[in-house]
mmCIF file of C-alpha atoms in Angstrom:
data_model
loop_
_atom_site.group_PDB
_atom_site.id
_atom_site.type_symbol
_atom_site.label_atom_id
_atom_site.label_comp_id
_atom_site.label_asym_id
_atom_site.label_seq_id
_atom_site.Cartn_x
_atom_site.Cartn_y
_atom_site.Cartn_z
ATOM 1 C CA UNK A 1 26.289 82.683 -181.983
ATOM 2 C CA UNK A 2 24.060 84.587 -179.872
ATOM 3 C CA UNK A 3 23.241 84.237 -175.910
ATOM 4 C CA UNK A 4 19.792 83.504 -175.089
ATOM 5 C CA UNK A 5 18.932 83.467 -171.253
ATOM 6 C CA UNK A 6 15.718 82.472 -169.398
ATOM 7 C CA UNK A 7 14.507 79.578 -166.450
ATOM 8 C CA UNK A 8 13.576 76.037 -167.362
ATOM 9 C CA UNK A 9 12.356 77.478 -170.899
ATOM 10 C CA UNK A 10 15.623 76.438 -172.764
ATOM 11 C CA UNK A 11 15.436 73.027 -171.826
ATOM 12 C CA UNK A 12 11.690 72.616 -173.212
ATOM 13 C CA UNK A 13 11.800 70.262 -176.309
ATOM 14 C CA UNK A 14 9.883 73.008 -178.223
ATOM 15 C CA UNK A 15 12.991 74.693 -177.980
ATOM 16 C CA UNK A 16 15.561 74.295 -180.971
ATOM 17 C CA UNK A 17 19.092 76.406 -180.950
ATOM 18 C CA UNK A 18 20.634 76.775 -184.655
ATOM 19 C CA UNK A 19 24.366 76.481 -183.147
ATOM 20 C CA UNK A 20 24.298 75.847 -178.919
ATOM 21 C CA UNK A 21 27.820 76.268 -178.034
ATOM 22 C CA UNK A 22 28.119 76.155 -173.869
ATOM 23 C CA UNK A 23 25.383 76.115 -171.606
ATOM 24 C CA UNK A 24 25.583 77.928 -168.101
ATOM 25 C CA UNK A 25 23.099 76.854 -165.506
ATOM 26 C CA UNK A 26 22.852 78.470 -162.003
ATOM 27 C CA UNK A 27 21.739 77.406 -159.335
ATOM 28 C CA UNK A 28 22.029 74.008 -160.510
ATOM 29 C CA UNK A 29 20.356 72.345 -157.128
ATOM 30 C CA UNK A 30 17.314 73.498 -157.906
ATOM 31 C CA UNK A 31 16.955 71.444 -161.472
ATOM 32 C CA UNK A 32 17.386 67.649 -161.790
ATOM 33 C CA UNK A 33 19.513 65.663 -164.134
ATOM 34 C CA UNK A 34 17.042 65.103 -166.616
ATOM 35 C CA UNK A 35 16.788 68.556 -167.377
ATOM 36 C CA UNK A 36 20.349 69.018 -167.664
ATOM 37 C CA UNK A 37 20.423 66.189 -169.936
ATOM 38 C CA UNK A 38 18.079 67.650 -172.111
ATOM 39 C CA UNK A 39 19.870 70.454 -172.730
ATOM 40 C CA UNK A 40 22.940 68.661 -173.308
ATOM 41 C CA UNK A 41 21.036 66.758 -176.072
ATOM 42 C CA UNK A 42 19.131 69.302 -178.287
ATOM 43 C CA UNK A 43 18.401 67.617 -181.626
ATOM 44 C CA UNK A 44 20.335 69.012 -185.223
ATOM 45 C CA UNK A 45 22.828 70.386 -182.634
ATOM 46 C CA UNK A 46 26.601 69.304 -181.612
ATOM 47 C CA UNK A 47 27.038 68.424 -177.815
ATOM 48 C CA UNK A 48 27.781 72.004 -176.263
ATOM 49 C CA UNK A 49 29.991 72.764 -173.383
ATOM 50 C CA UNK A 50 28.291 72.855 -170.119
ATOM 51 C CA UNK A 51 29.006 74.645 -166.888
ATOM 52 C CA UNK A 52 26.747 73.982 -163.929
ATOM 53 C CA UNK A 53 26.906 76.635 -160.347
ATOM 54 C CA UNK A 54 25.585 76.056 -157.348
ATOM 55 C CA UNK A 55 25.809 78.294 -154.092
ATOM 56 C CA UNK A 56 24.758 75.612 -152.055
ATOM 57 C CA UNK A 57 27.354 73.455 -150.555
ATOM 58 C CA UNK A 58 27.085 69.741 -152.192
ATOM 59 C CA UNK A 59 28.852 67.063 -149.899
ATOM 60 C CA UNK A 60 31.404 65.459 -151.479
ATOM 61 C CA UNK A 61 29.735 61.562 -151.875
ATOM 62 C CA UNK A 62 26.268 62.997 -153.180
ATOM 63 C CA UNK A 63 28.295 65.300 -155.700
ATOM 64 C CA UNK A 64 29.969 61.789 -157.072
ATOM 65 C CA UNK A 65 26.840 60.678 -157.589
ATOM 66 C CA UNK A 66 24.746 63.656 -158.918
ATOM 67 C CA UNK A 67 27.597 64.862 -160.942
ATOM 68 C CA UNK A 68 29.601 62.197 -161.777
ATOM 69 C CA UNK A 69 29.794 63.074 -165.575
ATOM 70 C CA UNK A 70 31.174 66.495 -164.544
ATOM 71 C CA UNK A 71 34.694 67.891 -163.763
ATOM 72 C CA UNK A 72 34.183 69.001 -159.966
ATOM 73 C CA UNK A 73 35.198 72.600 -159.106
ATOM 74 C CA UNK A 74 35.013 73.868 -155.424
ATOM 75 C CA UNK A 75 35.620 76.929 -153.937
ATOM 76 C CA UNK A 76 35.846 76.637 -150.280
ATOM 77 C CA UNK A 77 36.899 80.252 -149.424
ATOM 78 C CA UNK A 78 34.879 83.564 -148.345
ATOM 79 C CA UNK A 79 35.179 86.615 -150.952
ATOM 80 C CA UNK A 80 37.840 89.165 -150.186
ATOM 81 C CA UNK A 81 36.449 91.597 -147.515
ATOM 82 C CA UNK A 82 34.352 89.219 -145.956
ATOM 83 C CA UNK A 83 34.076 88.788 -142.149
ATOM 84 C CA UNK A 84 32.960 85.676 -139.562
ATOM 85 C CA UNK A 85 29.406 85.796 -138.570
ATOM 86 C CA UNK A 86 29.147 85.416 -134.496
ATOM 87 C CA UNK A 87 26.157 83.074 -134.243
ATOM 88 C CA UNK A 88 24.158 82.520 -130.835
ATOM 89 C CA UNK A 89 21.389 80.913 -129.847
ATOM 90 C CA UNK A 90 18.847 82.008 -127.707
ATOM 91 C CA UNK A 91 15.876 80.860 -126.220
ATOM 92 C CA UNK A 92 12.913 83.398 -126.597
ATOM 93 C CA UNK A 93 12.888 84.649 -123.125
ATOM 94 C CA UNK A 94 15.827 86.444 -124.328
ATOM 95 C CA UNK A 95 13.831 88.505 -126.849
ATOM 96 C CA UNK A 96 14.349 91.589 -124.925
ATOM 97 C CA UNK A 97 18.045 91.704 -125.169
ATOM 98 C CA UNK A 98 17.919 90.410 -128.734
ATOM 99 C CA UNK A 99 15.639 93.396 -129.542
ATOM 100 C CA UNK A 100 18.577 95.503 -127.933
ATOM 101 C CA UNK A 101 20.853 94.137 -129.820
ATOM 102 C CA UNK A 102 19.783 95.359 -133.273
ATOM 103 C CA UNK A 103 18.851 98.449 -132.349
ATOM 104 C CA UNK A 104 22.095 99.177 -130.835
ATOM 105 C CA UNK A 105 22.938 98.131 -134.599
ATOM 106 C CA UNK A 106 20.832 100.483 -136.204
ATOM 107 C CA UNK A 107 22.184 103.074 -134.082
ATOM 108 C CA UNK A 108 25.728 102.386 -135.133
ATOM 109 C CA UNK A 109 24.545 102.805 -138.972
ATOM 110 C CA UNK A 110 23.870 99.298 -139.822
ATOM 111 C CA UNK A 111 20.686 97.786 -140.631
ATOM 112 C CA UNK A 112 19.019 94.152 -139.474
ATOM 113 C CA UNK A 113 17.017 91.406 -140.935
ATOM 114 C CA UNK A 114 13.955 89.149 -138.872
ATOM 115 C CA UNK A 115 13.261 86.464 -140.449
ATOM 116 C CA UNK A 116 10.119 84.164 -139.727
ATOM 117 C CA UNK A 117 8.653 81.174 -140.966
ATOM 118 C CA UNK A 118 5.302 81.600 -141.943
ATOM 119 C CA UNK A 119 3.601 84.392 -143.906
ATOM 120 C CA UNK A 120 0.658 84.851 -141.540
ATOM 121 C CA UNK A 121 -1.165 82.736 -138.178
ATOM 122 C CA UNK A 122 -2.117 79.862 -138.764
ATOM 123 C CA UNK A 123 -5.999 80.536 -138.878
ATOM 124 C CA UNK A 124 -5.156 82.358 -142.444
ATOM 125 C CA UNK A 125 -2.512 79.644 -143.511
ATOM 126 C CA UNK A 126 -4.573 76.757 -143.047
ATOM 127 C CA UNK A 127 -8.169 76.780 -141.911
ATOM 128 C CA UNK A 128 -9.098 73.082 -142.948
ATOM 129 C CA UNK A 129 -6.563 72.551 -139.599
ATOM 130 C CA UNK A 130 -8.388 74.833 -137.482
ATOM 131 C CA UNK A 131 -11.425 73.125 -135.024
ATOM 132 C CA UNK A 132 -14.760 75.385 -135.309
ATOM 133 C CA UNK A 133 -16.038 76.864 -132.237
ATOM 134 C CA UNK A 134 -18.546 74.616 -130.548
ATOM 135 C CA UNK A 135 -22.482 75.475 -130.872
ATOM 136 C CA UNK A 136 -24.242 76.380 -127.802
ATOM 137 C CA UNK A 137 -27.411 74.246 -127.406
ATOM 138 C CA UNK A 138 -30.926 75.286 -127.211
ATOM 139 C CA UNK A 139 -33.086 75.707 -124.066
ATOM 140 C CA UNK A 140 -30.427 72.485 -123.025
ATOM 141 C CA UNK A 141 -28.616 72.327 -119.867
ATOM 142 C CA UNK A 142 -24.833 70.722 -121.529
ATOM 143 C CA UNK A 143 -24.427 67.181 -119.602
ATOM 144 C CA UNK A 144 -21.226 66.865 -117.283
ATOM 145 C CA UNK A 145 -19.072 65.179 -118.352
ATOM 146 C CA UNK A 146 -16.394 63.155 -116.138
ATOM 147 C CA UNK A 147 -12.820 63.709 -115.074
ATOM 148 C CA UNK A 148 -11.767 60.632 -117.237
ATOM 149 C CA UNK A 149 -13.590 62.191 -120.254
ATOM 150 C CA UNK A 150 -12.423 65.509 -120.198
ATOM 151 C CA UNK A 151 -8.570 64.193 -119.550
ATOM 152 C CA UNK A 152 -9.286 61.879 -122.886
ATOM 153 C CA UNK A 153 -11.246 64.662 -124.736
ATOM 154 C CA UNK A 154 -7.942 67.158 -123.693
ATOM 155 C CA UNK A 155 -5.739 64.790 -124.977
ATOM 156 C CA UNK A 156 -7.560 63.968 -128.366
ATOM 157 C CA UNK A 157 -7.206 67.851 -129.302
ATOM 158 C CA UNK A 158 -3.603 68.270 -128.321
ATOM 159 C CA UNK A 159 -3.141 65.555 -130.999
ATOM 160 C CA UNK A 160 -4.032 67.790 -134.041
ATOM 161 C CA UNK A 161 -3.413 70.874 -131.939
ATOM 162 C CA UNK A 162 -1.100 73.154 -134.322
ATOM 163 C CA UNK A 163 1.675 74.638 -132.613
ATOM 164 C CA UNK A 164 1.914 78.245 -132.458
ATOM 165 C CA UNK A 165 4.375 80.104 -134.868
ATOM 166 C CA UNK A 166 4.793 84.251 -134.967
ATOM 167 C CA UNK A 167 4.414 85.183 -138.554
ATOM 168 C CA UNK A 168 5.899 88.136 -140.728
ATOM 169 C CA UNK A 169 2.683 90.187 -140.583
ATOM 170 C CA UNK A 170 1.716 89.943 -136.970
ATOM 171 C CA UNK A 171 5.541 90.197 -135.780
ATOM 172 C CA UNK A 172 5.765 93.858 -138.077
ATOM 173 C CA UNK A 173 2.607 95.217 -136.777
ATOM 174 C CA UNK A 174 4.215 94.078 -133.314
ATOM 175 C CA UNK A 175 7.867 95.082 -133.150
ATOM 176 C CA UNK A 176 6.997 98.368 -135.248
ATOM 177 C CA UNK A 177 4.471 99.680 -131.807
ATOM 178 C CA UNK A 178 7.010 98.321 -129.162
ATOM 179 C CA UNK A 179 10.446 96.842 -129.052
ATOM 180 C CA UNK A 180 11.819 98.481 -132.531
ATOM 181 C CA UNK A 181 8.980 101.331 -132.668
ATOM 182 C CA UNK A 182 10.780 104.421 -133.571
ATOM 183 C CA UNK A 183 13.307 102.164 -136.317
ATOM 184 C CA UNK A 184 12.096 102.353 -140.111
ATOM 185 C CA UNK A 185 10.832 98.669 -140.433
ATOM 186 C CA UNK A 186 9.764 97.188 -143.931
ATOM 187 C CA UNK A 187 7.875 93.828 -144.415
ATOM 188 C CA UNK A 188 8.566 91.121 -147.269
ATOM 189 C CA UNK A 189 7.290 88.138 -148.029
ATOM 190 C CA UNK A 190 6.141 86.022 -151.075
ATOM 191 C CA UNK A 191 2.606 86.890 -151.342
ATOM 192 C CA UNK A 192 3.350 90.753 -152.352
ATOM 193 C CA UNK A 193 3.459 91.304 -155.727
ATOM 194 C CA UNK A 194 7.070 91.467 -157.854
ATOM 195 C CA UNK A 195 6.690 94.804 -158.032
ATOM 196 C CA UNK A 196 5.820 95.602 -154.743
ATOM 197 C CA UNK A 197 9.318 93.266 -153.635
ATOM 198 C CA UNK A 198 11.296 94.912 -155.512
ATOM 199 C CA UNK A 199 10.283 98.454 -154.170
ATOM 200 C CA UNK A 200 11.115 97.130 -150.511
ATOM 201 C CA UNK A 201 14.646 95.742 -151.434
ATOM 202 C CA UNK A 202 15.623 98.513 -153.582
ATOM 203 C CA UNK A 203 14.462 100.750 -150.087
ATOM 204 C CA UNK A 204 16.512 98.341 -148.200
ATOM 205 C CA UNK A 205 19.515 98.777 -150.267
ATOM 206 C CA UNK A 206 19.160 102.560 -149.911
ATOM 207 C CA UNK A 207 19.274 102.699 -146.175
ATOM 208 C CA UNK A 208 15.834 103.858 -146.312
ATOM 209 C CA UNK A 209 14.641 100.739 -144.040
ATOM 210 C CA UNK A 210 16.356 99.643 -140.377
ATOM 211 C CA UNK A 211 14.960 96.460 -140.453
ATOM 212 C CA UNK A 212 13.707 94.157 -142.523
ATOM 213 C CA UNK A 213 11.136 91.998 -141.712
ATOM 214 C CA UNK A 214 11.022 89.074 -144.034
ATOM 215 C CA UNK A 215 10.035 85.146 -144.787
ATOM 216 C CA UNK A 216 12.699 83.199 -146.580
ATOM 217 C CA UNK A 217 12.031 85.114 -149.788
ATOM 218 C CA UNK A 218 15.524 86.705 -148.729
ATOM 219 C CA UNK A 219 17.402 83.400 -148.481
ATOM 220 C CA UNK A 220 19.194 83.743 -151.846
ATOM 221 C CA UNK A 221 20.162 86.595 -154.177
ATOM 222 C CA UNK A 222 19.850 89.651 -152.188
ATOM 223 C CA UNK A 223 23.166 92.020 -150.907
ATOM 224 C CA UNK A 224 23.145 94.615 -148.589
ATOM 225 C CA UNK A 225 26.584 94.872 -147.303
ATOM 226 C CA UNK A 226 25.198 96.905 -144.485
ATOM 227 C CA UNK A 227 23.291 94.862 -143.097
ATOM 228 C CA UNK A 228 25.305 93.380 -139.947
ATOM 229 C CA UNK A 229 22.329 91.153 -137.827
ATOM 230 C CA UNK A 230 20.276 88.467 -139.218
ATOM 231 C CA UNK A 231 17.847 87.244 -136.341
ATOM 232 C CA UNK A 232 15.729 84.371 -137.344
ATOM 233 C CA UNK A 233 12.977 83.723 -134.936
ATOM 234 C CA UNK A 234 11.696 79.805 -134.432
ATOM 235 C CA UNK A 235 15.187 78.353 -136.120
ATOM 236 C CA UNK A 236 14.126 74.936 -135.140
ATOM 237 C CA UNK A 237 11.900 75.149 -137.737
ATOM 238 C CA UNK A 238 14.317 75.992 -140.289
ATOM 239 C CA UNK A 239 16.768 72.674 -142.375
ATOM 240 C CA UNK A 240 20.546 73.402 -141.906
ATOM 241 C CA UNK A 241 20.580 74.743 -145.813
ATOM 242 C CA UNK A 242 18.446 77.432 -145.269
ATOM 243 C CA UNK A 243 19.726 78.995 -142.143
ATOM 244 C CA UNK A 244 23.283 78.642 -143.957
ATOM 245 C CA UNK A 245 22.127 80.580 -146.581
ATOM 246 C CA UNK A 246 20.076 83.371 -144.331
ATOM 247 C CA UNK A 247 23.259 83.580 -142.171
ATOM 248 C CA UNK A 248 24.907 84.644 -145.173
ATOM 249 C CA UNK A 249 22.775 87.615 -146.346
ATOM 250 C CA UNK A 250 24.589 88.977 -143.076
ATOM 251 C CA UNK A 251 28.969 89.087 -142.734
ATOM 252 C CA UNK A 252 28.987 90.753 -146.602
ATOM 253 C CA UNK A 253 30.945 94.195 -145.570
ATOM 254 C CA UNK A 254 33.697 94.529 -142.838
ATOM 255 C CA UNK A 255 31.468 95.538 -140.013
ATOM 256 C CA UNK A 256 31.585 92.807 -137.058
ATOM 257 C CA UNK A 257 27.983 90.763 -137.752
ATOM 258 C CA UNK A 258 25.774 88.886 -135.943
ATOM 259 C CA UNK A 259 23.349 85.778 -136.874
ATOM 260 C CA UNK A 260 21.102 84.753 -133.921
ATOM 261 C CA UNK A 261 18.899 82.239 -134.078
ATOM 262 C CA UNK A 262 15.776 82.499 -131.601
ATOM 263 C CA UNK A 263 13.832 79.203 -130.620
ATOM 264 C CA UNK A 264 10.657 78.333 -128.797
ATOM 265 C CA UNK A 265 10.143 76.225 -125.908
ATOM 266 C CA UNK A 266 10.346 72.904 -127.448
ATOM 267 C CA UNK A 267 12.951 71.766 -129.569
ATOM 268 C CA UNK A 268 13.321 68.238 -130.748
ATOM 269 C CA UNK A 269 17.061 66.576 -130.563
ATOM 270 C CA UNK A 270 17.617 66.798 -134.368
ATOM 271 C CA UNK A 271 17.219 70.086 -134.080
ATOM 272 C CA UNK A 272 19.071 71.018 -131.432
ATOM 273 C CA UNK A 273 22.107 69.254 -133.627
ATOM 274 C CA UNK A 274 21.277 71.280 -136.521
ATOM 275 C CA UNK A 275 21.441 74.890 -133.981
ATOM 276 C CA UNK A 276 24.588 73.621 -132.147
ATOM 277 C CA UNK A 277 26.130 72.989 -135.837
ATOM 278 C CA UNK A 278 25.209 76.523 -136.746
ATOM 279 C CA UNK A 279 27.102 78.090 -133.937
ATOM 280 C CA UNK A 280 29.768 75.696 -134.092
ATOM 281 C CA UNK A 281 31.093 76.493 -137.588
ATOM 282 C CA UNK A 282 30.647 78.467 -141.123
ATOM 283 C CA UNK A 283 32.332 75.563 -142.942
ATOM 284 C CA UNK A 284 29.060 75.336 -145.654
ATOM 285 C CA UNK A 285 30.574 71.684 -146.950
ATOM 286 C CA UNK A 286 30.964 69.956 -142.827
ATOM 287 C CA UNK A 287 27.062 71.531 -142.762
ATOM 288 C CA UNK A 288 26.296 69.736 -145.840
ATOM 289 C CA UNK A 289 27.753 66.496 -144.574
ATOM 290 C CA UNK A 290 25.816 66.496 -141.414
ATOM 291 C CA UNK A 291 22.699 67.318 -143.101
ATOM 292 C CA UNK A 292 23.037 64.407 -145.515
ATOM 293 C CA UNK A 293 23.557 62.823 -142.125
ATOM 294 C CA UNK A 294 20.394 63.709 -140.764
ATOM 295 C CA UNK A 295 18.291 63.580 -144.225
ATOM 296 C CA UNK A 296 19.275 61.101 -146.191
ATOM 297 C CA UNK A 297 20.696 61.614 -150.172
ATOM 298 C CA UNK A 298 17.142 61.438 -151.168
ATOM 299 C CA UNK A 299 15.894 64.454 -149.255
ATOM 300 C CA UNK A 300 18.955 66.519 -149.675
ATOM 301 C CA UNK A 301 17.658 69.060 -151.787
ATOM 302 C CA UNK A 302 13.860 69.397 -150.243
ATOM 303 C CA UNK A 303 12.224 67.445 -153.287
ATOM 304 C CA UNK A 304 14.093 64.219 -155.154
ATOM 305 C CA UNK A 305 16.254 64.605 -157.637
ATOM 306 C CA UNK A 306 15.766 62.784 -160.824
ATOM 307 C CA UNK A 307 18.313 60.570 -161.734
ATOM 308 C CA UNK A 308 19.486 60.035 -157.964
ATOM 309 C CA UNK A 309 20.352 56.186 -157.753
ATOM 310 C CA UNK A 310 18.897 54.135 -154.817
ATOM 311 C CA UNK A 311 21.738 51.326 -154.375
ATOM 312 C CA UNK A 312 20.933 47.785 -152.984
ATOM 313 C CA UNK A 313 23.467 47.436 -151.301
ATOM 314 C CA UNK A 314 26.068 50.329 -150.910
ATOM 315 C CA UNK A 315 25.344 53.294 -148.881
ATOM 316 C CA UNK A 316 26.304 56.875 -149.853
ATOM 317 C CA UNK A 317 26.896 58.249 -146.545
ATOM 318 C CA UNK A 318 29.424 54.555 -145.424
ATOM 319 C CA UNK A 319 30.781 53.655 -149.162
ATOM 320 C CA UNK A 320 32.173 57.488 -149.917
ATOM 321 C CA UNK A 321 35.912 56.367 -150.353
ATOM 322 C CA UNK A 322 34.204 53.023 -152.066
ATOM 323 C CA UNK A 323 32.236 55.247 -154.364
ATOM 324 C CA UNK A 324 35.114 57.582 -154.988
ATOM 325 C CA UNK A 325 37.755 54.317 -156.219
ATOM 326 C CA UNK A 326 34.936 53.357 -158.623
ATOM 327 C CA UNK A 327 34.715 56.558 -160.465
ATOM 328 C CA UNK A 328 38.105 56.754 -160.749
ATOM 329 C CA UNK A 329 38.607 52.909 -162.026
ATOM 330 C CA UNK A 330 35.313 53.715 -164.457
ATOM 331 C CA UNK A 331 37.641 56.525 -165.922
ATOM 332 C CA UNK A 332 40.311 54.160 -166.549
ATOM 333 C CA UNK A 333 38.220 51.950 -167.805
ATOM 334 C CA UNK A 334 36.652 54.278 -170.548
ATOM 335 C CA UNK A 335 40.414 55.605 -171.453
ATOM 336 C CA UNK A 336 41.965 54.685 -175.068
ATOM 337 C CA UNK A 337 45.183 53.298 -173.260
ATOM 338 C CA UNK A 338 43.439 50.992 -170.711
ATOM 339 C CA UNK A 339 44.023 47.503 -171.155
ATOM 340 C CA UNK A 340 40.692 46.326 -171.695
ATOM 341 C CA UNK A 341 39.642 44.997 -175.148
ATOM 342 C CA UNK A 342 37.307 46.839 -177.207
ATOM 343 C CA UNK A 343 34.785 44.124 -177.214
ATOM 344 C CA UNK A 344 35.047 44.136 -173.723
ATOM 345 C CA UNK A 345 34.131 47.381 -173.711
ATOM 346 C CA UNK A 346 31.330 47.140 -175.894
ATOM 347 C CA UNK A 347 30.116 43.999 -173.760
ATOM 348 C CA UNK A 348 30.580 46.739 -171.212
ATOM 349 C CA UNK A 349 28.028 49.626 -172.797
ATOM 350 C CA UNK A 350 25.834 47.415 -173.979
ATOM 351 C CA UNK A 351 24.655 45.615 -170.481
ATOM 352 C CA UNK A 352 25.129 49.483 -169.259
ATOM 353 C CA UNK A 353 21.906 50.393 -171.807
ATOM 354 C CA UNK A 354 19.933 47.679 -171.045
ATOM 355 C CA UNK A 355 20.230 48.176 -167.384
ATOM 356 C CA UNK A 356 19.960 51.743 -167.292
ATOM 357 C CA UNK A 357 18.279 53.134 -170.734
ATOM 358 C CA UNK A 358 14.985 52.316 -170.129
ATOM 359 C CA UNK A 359 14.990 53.694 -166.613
ATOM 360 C CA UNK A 360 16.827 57.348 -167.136
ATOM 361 C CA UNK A 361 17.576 57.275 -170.798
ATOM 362 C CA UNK A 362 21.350 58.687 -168.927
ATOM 363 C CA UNK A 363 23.743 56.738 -170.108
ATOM 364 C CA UNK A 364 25.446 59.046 -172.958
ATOM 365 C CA UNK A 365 24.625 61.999 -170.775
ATOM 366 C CA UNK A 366 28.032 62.842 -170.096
#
């Protein structure tokens, strides 16, 4: 038996393993069921041991549902070492003492991360959006137009206005001539090639760079103990996963760190839940719950999972200690020592297949 590593690749159907033992999957949020359950299933091969990981916090009622067939493992505590992350926010008239803040950091030895949530402005990131300039006319005097008019006309263009965001590129060029100009800054984002990302984090890792200045290319995988200040500029615009997860690139050695999340002017009242939940704990499972809360199951993980049931009638959020009797009872159920017949059971699988087979093909997935 030999291991054999990659991405989705394994799961293709072109893809036959001799003698598949266990399979390990990582982050397991990011792959649906069916993909799982193809792997499970390989033809000419016995049904191999499977582990599934996830970084990501799962609430408890959607991980019933989504992995139901599985034994559930959690660990709910920080690594050894570890520190609490102070987390503030602060509106953006506060930039100047934020920008005080890390380098005060730097000075101390440590290094920072600025996170924001677009590449580039928006003229670059979507041009379709952007209204051309109007055309001068020729040799014509332009008619006045009335107050009622302009008011509508003013009104008709804040409707598809696009708000204003800072991007990575304009916000390096910026900080790197004023507020952090003297600090070694480095800018990342998805659009540089692999090669070129990898040269900046391995610089990063060094020490060679104060401060990072990134997209959310540095929400998972990367760790630079050092680092002690995360600062993510427009966090209103960010879900409740992903600043969890860019708060913890930040807290990974035993200096005191710092997450601070920066907003703009407006800020709509779900998101002013999701940034008071951010300061108010670290607990990655209550921030699951109240972002299943605010979401929905179906939009938990960004894009719908396959195999994610929509219920008539119960409700995954109300029914959790409903949902959580009927697992167990369905255990029971399947055990060699229940009391139920075996015809009944077969009575049992059978309406189980033609209910569910033709929809998932699921059923003996577990």
């Amino acid at each position: 038996m030999f291991p054999a590593c990659g991405r989705a690749a394994p799961g293709e159907e072109k893809v036959d393993f001799a003698n598949l033992g266990i399979v390990v999957v990582d982050e397991q949020h990011r792959f649906g069921v069916l993909q799982r359950f193809r792997l499970m299933k390989k033809p000419n091969a016995a049904e191999p041991d499977v582990l599934v990981m996830t970084a990501t916090p799962i609430p408890r009622t959607l991980a019933l549902s989504l992995y139901g067939d599985l034994d559930l493992s959690v660990l709910d505590e920080l690594p050894p070492g570890r520190t609490p992350i102070i987390t503030k926010q602060v509106s953006d008239e506060r930039a100047e003492d934020v920008w005080k803040v890390v380098r005060e950091q730097v000075r101390r030895g440590h290094q920072a991360y600025v996170v924001y949530p677009v590449i580039e402005g928006p003229k670059d990131d979507q041009p379709e959006l952007d209204f051309a300039e109007p055309e001068p006319a020729e040799e014509t005097k332009p008619a006045k137009k009335s107050p009622a008019k302009k008011t509508a006309n003013k009104k008709a263009a804040a409707l598809f206005e696009k708000p204003t965001l800072k991007s990575a590129t304009e916000m390096y060029e910026n900080l790197r001539s004023t507020h952090l100009s003297g600090l070694r800054l480095g800018l990342l984002h998805g659009r540089l090639d692999a090669d070129e990302k990898e040269i900046i984090m391995r610089r990063f890792q060094r020490g060679e760079i104060d401060v990072l200045i990134s997209t959310t290319v540095i929400e998972v995988g990367v760790d630079v103990p050092n680092a002690s200040v995360m600062v993510i500029e427009h966090a209103e615009r960010f879900g409740l996963a992903q600043l969890h997860q860019l708060r913890g690139r930040v807290g990974r050695g035993a200096a005191k760190s710092y997450c601070i999340l920066m907003t703009g002017e407006k800020i709509t009242p779900h998101a002013e839940e999701r940034l008071a939940a951010m300061v108010r704990t670290q607990d990655g499972f209550e921030l699951a719950e109240l972002d299943l809360q605010l979401r929905g199951p179906g939009e938990f993980f960004g894009t719908r999972q396959a195999g994610l049931p929509d219920f008539r009638v119960a409700n995954l959020l109300r029914d959790r200690a409903m949902l959580e009797l009927a697992k167990q009872e369905s255990g029971r159920f399947i055990e060699s020592s229940s009391e139920a017949s075996d015809e009944e059971k077969k009575r049992v699988w059978a309406r189980l297949r033609e209910a569910w087979q033709r929809r998932y093909g699921l059923v003996e997935a577990g």
